[in-house]
PDB file of C-alpha atoms in Angstrom:
ATOM      1  CA  MET Y 236      -6.119 -73.326 199.269  1.00  0.00           C
ATOM      2  CA  TYR Y 237      -3.186 -73.161 196.947  1.00  0.00           C
ATOM      3  CA  LEU Y 238      -0.713 -70.468 197.881  1.00  0.00           C
ATOM      4  CA  SER Y 239       1.749 -70.933 195.071  1.00  0.00           C
ATOM      5  CA  ARG Y 240       3.170 -68.465 192.630  1.00  0.00           C
ATOM      6  CA  ALA Y 241       3.337 -69.091 188.898  1.00  0.00           C
ATOM      7  CA  PHE Y 242       5.657 -71.985 188.074  1.00  0.00           C
ATOM      8  CA  GLU Y 243       6.099 -72.932 191.736  1.00  0.00           C
ATOM      9  CA  LEU Y 244       5.677 -76.652 192.270  1.00  0.00           C
ATOM     10  CA  ILE Y 245       3.189 -77.882 194.861  1.00  0.00           C
ATOM     11  CA  SER Y 246       3.665 -81.070 196.853  1.00  0.00           C
ATOM     12  CA  VAL Y 247       1.129 -83.914 196.668  1.00  0.00           C
ATOM     13  CA  GLU Y 248       0.291 -83.334 200.332  1.00  0.00           C
ATOM     14  CA  ASP Y 249      -0.432 -79.617 199.749  1.00  0.00           C
ATOM     15  CA  TYR Y 250      -2.514 -80.455 196.689  1.00  0.00           C
ATOM     16  CA  LEU Y 251      -4.635 -83.014 198.541  1.00  0.00           C
ATOM     17  CA  ALA Y 252      -5.149 -80.641 201.486  1.00  0.00           C
ATOM     18  CA  GLY Y 253      -6.018 -77.782 199.131  1.00  0.00           C
ATOM     19  CA  GLU Y 254      -8.592 -79.841 197.254  1.00  0.00           C
ATOM     20  CA  GLN Y 255     -10.534 -80.448 200.446  1.00  0.00           C
ATOM     21  CA  GLU Y 256     -10.960 -76.672 200.848  1.00  0.00           C
ATOM     22  CA  ALA Y 257     -11.215 -75.626 197.194  1.00  0.00           C
ATOM     23  CA  ASN Y 258     -14.422 -74.298 195.626  1.00  0.00           C
ATOM     24  CA  ILE Y 259     -13.479 -75.769 192.252  1.00  0.00           C
ATOM     25  CA  LYS Y 260     -11.712 -78.984 191.270  1.00  0.00           C
ATOM     26  CA  HIS Y 261      -8.075 -79.107 190.188  1.00  0.00           C
ATOM     27  CA  GLU Y 262      -6.011 -81.807 188.570  1.00  0.00           C
ATOM     28  CA  TYR Y 263      -2.440 -82.345 189.708  1.00  0.00           C
ATOM     29  CA  ILE Y 264       0.324 -83.221 187.283  1.00  0.00           C
ATOM     30  CA  TYR Y 265       3.919 -83.431 188.472  1.00  0.00           C
ATOM     31  CA  GLY Y 266       3.680 -80.525 190.910  1.00  0.00           C
ATOM     32  CA  HIS Y 267       1.443 -78.315 188.781  1.00  0.00           C
ATOM     33  CA  VAL Y 268      -2.215 -77.681 189.619  1.00  0.00           C
ATOM     34  CA  TYR Y 269      -4.761 -77.060 186.855  1.00  0.00           C
ATOM     35  CA  ALA Y 270      -8.303 -75.777 187.439  1.00  0.00           C
ATOM     36  CA  MET Y 271     -11.033 -77.729 185.713  1.00  0.00           C
ATOM     37  CA  ALA Y 272     -13.681 -76.085 183.564  1.00  0.00           C
ATOM     38  CA  GLY Y 273     -17.369 -76.911 183.655  1.00  0.00           C
ATOM     39  CA  ALA Y 274     -18.836 -79.413 181.222  1.00  0.00           C
ATOM     40  CA  SER Y 275     -21.390 -79.007 178.434  1.00  0.00           C
ATOM     41  CA  GLN Y 276     -24.951 -80.282 178.450  1.00  0.00           C
ATOM     42  CA  LYS Y 277     -24.044 -83.124 176.045  1.00  0.00           C
ATOM     43  CA  HIS Y 278     -21.086 -84.088 178.218  1.00  0.00           C
ATOM     44  CA  ASN Y 279     -23.285 -84.285 181.321  1.00  0.00           C
ATOM     45  CA  LEU Y 280     -26.043 -86.222 179.549  1.00  0.00           C
ATOM     46  CA  ILE Y 281     -23.571 -88.812 178.252  1.00  0.00           C
ATOM     47  CA  ALA Y 282     -22.101 -89.272 181.738  1.00  0.00           C
ATOM     48  CA  MET Y 283     -25.567 -89.610 183.258  1.00  0.00           C
ATOM     49  CA  ASN Y 284     -26.717 -92.064 180.572  1.00  0.00           C
ATOM     50  CA  ILE Y 285     -23.755 -94.315 181.303  1.00  0.00           C
ATOM     51  CA  ALA Y 286     -23.979 -93.988 185.081  1.00  0.00           C
ATOM     52  CA  THR Y 287     -27.684 -94.780 185.256  1.00  0.00           C
ATOM     53  CA  GLN Y 288     -27.166 -97.928 183.177  1.00  0.00           C
ATOM     54  CA  LEU Y 289     -24.009 -99.158 184.920  1.00  0.00           C
ATOM     55  CA  TYR Y 290     -24.603 -98.161 188.559  1.00  0.00           C
ATOM     56  CA  PRO Y 291     -26.979-101.060 189.390  1.00  0.00           C
ATOM     57  CA  LYS Y 292     -24.575-103.485 187.713  1.00  0.00           C
ATOM     58  CA  ALA Y 293     -21.680-102.090 189.755  1.00  0.00           C
ATOM     59  CA  LEU Y 294     -23.641-102.593 192.978  1.00  0.00           C
ATOM     60  CA  ASP Y 295     -24.460-106.187 191.980  1.00  0.00           C
ATOM     61  CA  LYS Y 296     -20.730-106.882 191.501  1.00  0.00           C
ATOM     62  CA  GLY Y 297     -19.690-105.187 194.767  1.00  0.00           C
ATOM     63  CA  CYS Y 298     -17.974-102.354 192.886  1.00  0.00           C
ATOM     64  CA  ARG Y 299     -18.208 -98.557 193.144  1.00  0.00           C
ATOM     65  CA  LEU Y 300     -18.984 -96.346 190.139  1.00  0.00           C
ATOM     66  CA  PHE Y 301     -17.813 -92.751 190.536  1.00  0.00           C
ATOM     67  CA  MET Y 302     -18.734 -89.696 188.486  1.00  0.00           C
ATOM     68  CA  SER Y 303     -16.368 -86.735 188.050  1.00  0.00           C
ATOM     69  CA  ASP Y 304     -15.956 -85.769 191.735  1.00  0.00           C
ATOM     70  CA  MET Y 305     -13.659 -88.626 192.807  1.00  0.00           C
ATOM     71  CA  LYS Y 306      -9.952 -88.187 192.157  1.00  0.00           C
ATOM     72  CA  LEU Y 307      -7.848 -90.937 190.602  1.00  0.00           C
ATOM     73  CA  LYS Y 308      -4.220 -91.213 191.669  1.00  0.00           C
ATOM     74  CA  ALA Y 309      -2.792 -92.298 188.323  1.00  0.00           C
ATOM     75  CA  ASN Y 310       0.755 -92.431 189.669  1.00  0.00           C
ATOM     76  CA  ALA Y 311       2.800 -90.870 192.470  1.00  0.00           C
ATOM     77  CA  HIS Y 312       2.808 -87.521 190.647  1.00  0.00           C
ATOM     78  CA  SER Y 313      -0.608 -87.243 188.957  1.00  0.00           C
ATOM     79  CA  PHE Y 314      -4.204 -86.957 190.146  1.00  0.00           C
ATOM     80  CA  TYR Y 315      -7.129 -86.626 187.735  1.00  0.00           C
ATOM     81  CA  TYR Y 316     -10.921 -86.417 187.987  1.00  0.00           C
ATOM     82  CA  PRO Y 317     -12.163 -88.966 185.424  1.00  0.00           C
ATOM     83  CA  ASP Y 318     -15.690 -88.453 184.122  1.00  0.00           C
ATOM     84  CA  LEU Y 319     -16.539 -91.994 185.280  1.00  0.00           C
ATOM     85  CA  MET Y 320     -14.481 -94.616 187.044  1.00  0.00           C
ATOM     86  CA  LEU Y 321     -15.280 -98.125 188.241  1.00  0.00           C
ATOM     87  CA  VAL Y 322     -13.384 -99.475 191.254  1.00  0.00           C
ATOM     88  CA  CYS Y 323     -13.854-103.025 192.534  1.00  0.00           C
ATOM     89  CA  ASP Y 324     -10.932-103.113 194.998  1.00  0.00           C
ATOM     90  CA  GLU Y 325     -10.850-101.641 198.491  1.00  0.00           C
ATOM     91  CA  ALA Y 326     -10.898 -97.860 198.724  1.00  0.00           C
ATOM     92  CA  ALA Y 327      -7.462 -96.263 198.723  1.00  0.00           C
ATOM     93  CA  ASP Y 328      -8.501 -93.145 200.601  1.00  0.00           C
ATOM     94  CA  ASP Y 329     -11.626 -91.125 201.334  1.00  0.00           C
ATOM     95  CA  TYR Y 330     -10.626 -88.581 198.691  1.00  0.00           C
ATOM     96  CA  PHE Y 331      -9.021 -90.590 195.877  1.00  0.00           C
ATOM     97  CA  GLU Y 332      -8.887 -94.032 194.292  1.00  0.00           C
ATOM     98  CA  GLU Y 333      -5.862 -95.905 192.915  1.00  0.00           C
ATOM     99  CA  LYS Y 334      -7.112 -99.186 191.419  1.00  0.00           C
ATOM    100  CA  PRO Y 335      -9.793 -98.572 188.803  1.00  0.00           C
ATOM    101  CA  CYS Y 336     -11.098-101.355 186.615  1.00  0.00           C
ATOM    102  CA  PHE Y 337     -12.087 -98.908 183.898  1.00  0.00           C
ATOM    103  CA  VAL Y 338     -11.953 -95.174 183.348  1.00  0.00           C
ATOM    104  CA  ILE Y 339     -14.183 -93.159 181.016  1.00  0.00           C
ATOM    105  CA  GLU Y 340     -13.356 -89.685 179.732  1.00  0.00           C
ATOM    106  CA  ILE Y 341     -15.885 -87.717 177.707  1.00  0.00           C
ATOM    107  CA  LEU Y 342     -14.192 -85.488 175.157  1.00  0.00           C
ATOM    108  CA  SER Y 343     -14.926 -81.835 174.726  1.00  0.00           C
ATOM    109  CA  LYS Y 344     -13.064 -79.272 172.648  1.00  0.00           C
ATOM    110  CA  SER Y 345     -11.137 -78.056 175.690  1.00  0.00           C
ATOM    111  CA  THR Y 346     -10.153 -81.519 177.034  1.00  0.00           C
ATOM    112  CA  GLU Y 347      -9.618 -83.542 173.853  1.00  0.00           C
ATOM    113  CA  ARG Y 348      -5.843 -83.176 173.596  1.00  0.00           C
ATOM    114  CA  ASN Y 349      -5.334 -83.937 177.276  1.00  0.00           C
ATOM    115  CA  ASP Y 350      -7.704 -86.934 177.299  1.00  0.00           C
ATOM    116  CA  ILE Y 351      -6.234 -88.635 174.215  1.00  0.00           C
ATOM    117  CA  ASP Y 352      -2.598 -87.846 174.925  1.00  0.00           C
ATOM    118  CA  GLU Y 353      -1.507 -87.152 178.499  1.00  0.00           C
ATOM    119  CA  LYS Y 354      -4.229 -89.101 180.306  1.00  0.00           C
ATOM    120  CA  LEU Y 355      -3.946 -92.020 177.899  1.00  0.00           C
ATOM    121  CA  LYS Y 356      -0.253 -92.390 178.737  1.00  0.00           C
ATOM    122  CA  SER Y 357      -0.931 -92.156 182.491  1.00  0.00           C
ATOM    123  CA  TYR Y 358      -3.984 -94.391 182.591  1.00  0.00           C
ATOM    124  CA  LEU Y 359      -2.509 -97.234 180.543  1.00  0.00           C
ATOM    125  CA  ASN Y 360       0.240 -97.583 183.151  1.00  0.00           C
ATOM    126  CA  ILE Y 361      -2.217 -98.267 186.004  1.00  0.00           C
ATOM    127  CA  PRO Y 362      -1.808-102.000 186.766  1.00  0.00           C
ATOM    128  CA  SER Y 363      -5.482-102.590 187.715  1.00  0.00           C
ATOM    129  CA  LEU Y 364      -6.923-100.833 184.641  1.00  0.00           C
ATOM    130  CA  LYS Y 365      -8.677-103.135 182.167  1.00  0.00           C
ATOM    131  CA  ALA Y 366     -10.131-100.438 179.878  1.00  0.00           C
ATOM    132  CA  TYR Y 367      -9.817 -96.757 179.064  1.00  0.00           C
ATOM    133  CA  ILE Y 368     -12.898 -95.568 177.161  1.00  0.00           C
ATOM    134  CA  ILE Y 369     -12.984 -92.200 175.393  1.00  0.00           C
ATOM    135  CA  ILE Y 370     -16.389 -90.904 174.304  1.00  0.00           C
ATOM    136  CA  ASP Y 371     -16.758 -87.899 172.025  1.00  0.00           C
ATOM    137  CA  SER Y 372     -19.428 -85.378 173.021  1.00  0.00           C
ATOM    138  CA  GLN Y 373     -19.292 -83.530 169.684  1.00  0.00           C
ATOM    139  CA  LYS Y 374     -20.067 -86.487 167.391  1.00  0.00           C
ATOM    140  CA  LEU Y 375     -21.004 -90.172 167.527  1.00  0.00           C
ATOM    141  CA  PHE Y 376     -17.541 -91.595 168.096  1.00  0.00           C
ATOM    142  CA  ILE Y 377     -16.014 -93.825 170.779  1.00  0.00           C
ATOM    143  CA  LYS Y 378     -12.465 -95.124 171.117  1.00  0.00           C
ATOM    144  CA  ALA Y 379     -11.419 -97.605 173.780  1.00  0.00           C
ATOM    145  CA  TYR Y 380      -8.270 -99.355 174.888  1.00  0.00           C
ATOM    146  CA  TYR Y 381      -8.677-102.837 176.385  1.00  0.00           C
ATOM    147  CA  ARG Y 382      -5.849-104.567 178.252  1.00  0.00           C
ATOM    148  CA  GLN Y 383      -4.871-107.855 176.630  1.00  0.00           C
ATOM    149  CA  THR Y 384      -1.657-108.483 178.606  1.00  0.00           C
ATOM    150  CA  ASP Y 385       0.488-106.423 180.982  1.00  0.00           C
ATOM    151  CA  LEU Y 386       2.131-104.731 177.995  1.00  0.00           C
ATOM    152  CA  PHE Y 387      -0.409-105.024 175.165  1.00  0.00           C
ATOM    153  CA  TRP Y 388      -3.571-102.965 174.703  1.00  0.00           C
ATOM    154  CA  GLU Y 389      -6.149-103.467 171.971  1.00  0.00           C
ATOM    155  CA  GLU Y 390      -7.598-100.291 170.468  1.00  0.00           C
ATOM    156  CA  ARG Y 391     -11.247-100.443 169.367  1.00  0.00           C
ATOM    157  CA  ILE Y 392     -13.176 -97.718 167.540  1.00  0.00           C
ATOM    158  CA  TRP Y 393     -16.930 -97.288 167.057  1.00  0.00           C
ATOM    159  CA  ALA Y 394     -18.656 -94.672 164.912  1.00  0.00           C
ATOM    160  CA  GLU Y 395     -22.319 -93.937 164.141  1.00  0.00           C
ATOM    161  CA  GLY Y 396     -23.806 -96.670 166.268  1.00  0.00           C
ATOM    162  CA  GLN Y 397     -21.634 -99.660 165.356  1.00  0.00           C
ATOM    163  CA  GLY Y 398     -21.888-102.444 167.915  1.00  0.00           C
ATOM    164  CA  ALA Y 399     -21.829-102.275 171.694  1.00  0.00           C
ATOM    165  CA  ILE Y 400     -19.142-100.975 174.025  1.00  0.00           C
ATOM    166  CA  ASP Y 401     -17.833-103.494 176.578  1.00  0.00           C
ATOM    167  CA  PHE Y 402     -17.348-102.582 180.230  1.00  0.00           C
ATOM    168  CA  PRO Y 403     -14.949-105.001 181.929  1.00  0.00           C
ATOM    169  CA  CYS Y 404     -15.451-106.118 185.531  1.00  0.00           C
ATOM    170  CA  LEU Y 405     -19.202-105.673 185.041  1.00  0.00           C
ATOM    171  CA  GLU Y 406     -19.400-108.206 182.211  1.00  0.00           C
ATOM    172  CA  SER Y 407     -21.737-105.775 180.524  1.00  0.00           C
ATOM    173  CA  ASN Y 408     -21.996-103.576 177.459  1.00  0.00           C
ATOM    174  CA  LEU Y 409     -23.960-100.553 176.288  1.00  0.00           C
ATOM    175  CA  SER Y 410     -25.156 -99.642 172.823  1.00  0.00           C
ATOM    176  CA  PHE Y 411     -24.606 -96.278 171.144  1.00  0.00           C
ATOM    177  CA  ASP Y 412     -28.298 -95.515 171.719  1.00  0.00           C
ATOM    178  CA  GLU Y 413     -27.921 -96.068 175.467  1.00  0.00           C
ATOM    179  CA  ILE Y 414     -24.790 -93.907 175.673  1.00  0.00           C
ATOM    180  CA  TYR Y 415     -26.011 -91.083 173.415  1.00  0.00           C
ATOM    181  CA  ASN Y 416     -29.676 -91.209 174.522  1.00  0.00           C
ATOM    182  CA  ALA Y 417     -31.488 -87.825 174.290  1.00  0.00           C
ATOM    183  CA  ILE Y 418     -28.550 -86.167 172.501  1.00  0.00           C
ATOM    184  CA  SER Y 419     -28.792 -84.747 169.001  1.00  0.00           C
ATOM    185  CA  PHE Y 420     -26.012 -83.612 166.706  1.00  0.00           C
ATOM    186  CA  ASP Y 421     -26.269 -81.090 163.894  1.00  0.00           C
ATOM    187  CA  LYS Y 422     -25.928 -82.797 160.513  1.00  0.00           C
ATOM    188  CA  LYS Y 423     -23.738 -80.521 158.405  1.00  0.00           C
TER     189      LYS Y 423
END
């Protein structure tokens, strides 16, 4: 467990050891450890909708699709728990991955700022990453970043069911209906 005081930095080694004993998940950002909150029903349904559609395709391609319990080492100083992550390279470690093909974060009110700011900056610097897909759980809205070159990313936005969302490495896509299946939003 983490035996730090407020503002005391924790080493990567202590963080990784602590996570193996922890009752709740924590993300690690430059020496600071942050507990993760639980997710909403909509958040969980979106993740499950995507996973059930993409998991067989991942197996066919020899890849591994992870849901929220596998850490991603984004860089030497940051570890996150993406909502979904596809990895087609060899495993980095039993407890974290380093070379995702794509990462999906599902926005909630409490994670929105972090997912579209801090994580975006970290994820887009991962050399293996081909797409970072952000899915809103409060409304029908998806934003994705697709790698075009080592330095250039294309931003794509979908709202209210426009088109299909591409998932690189699987050569597949999903419609809004498949992603938001069984989820209703209040029309105000």
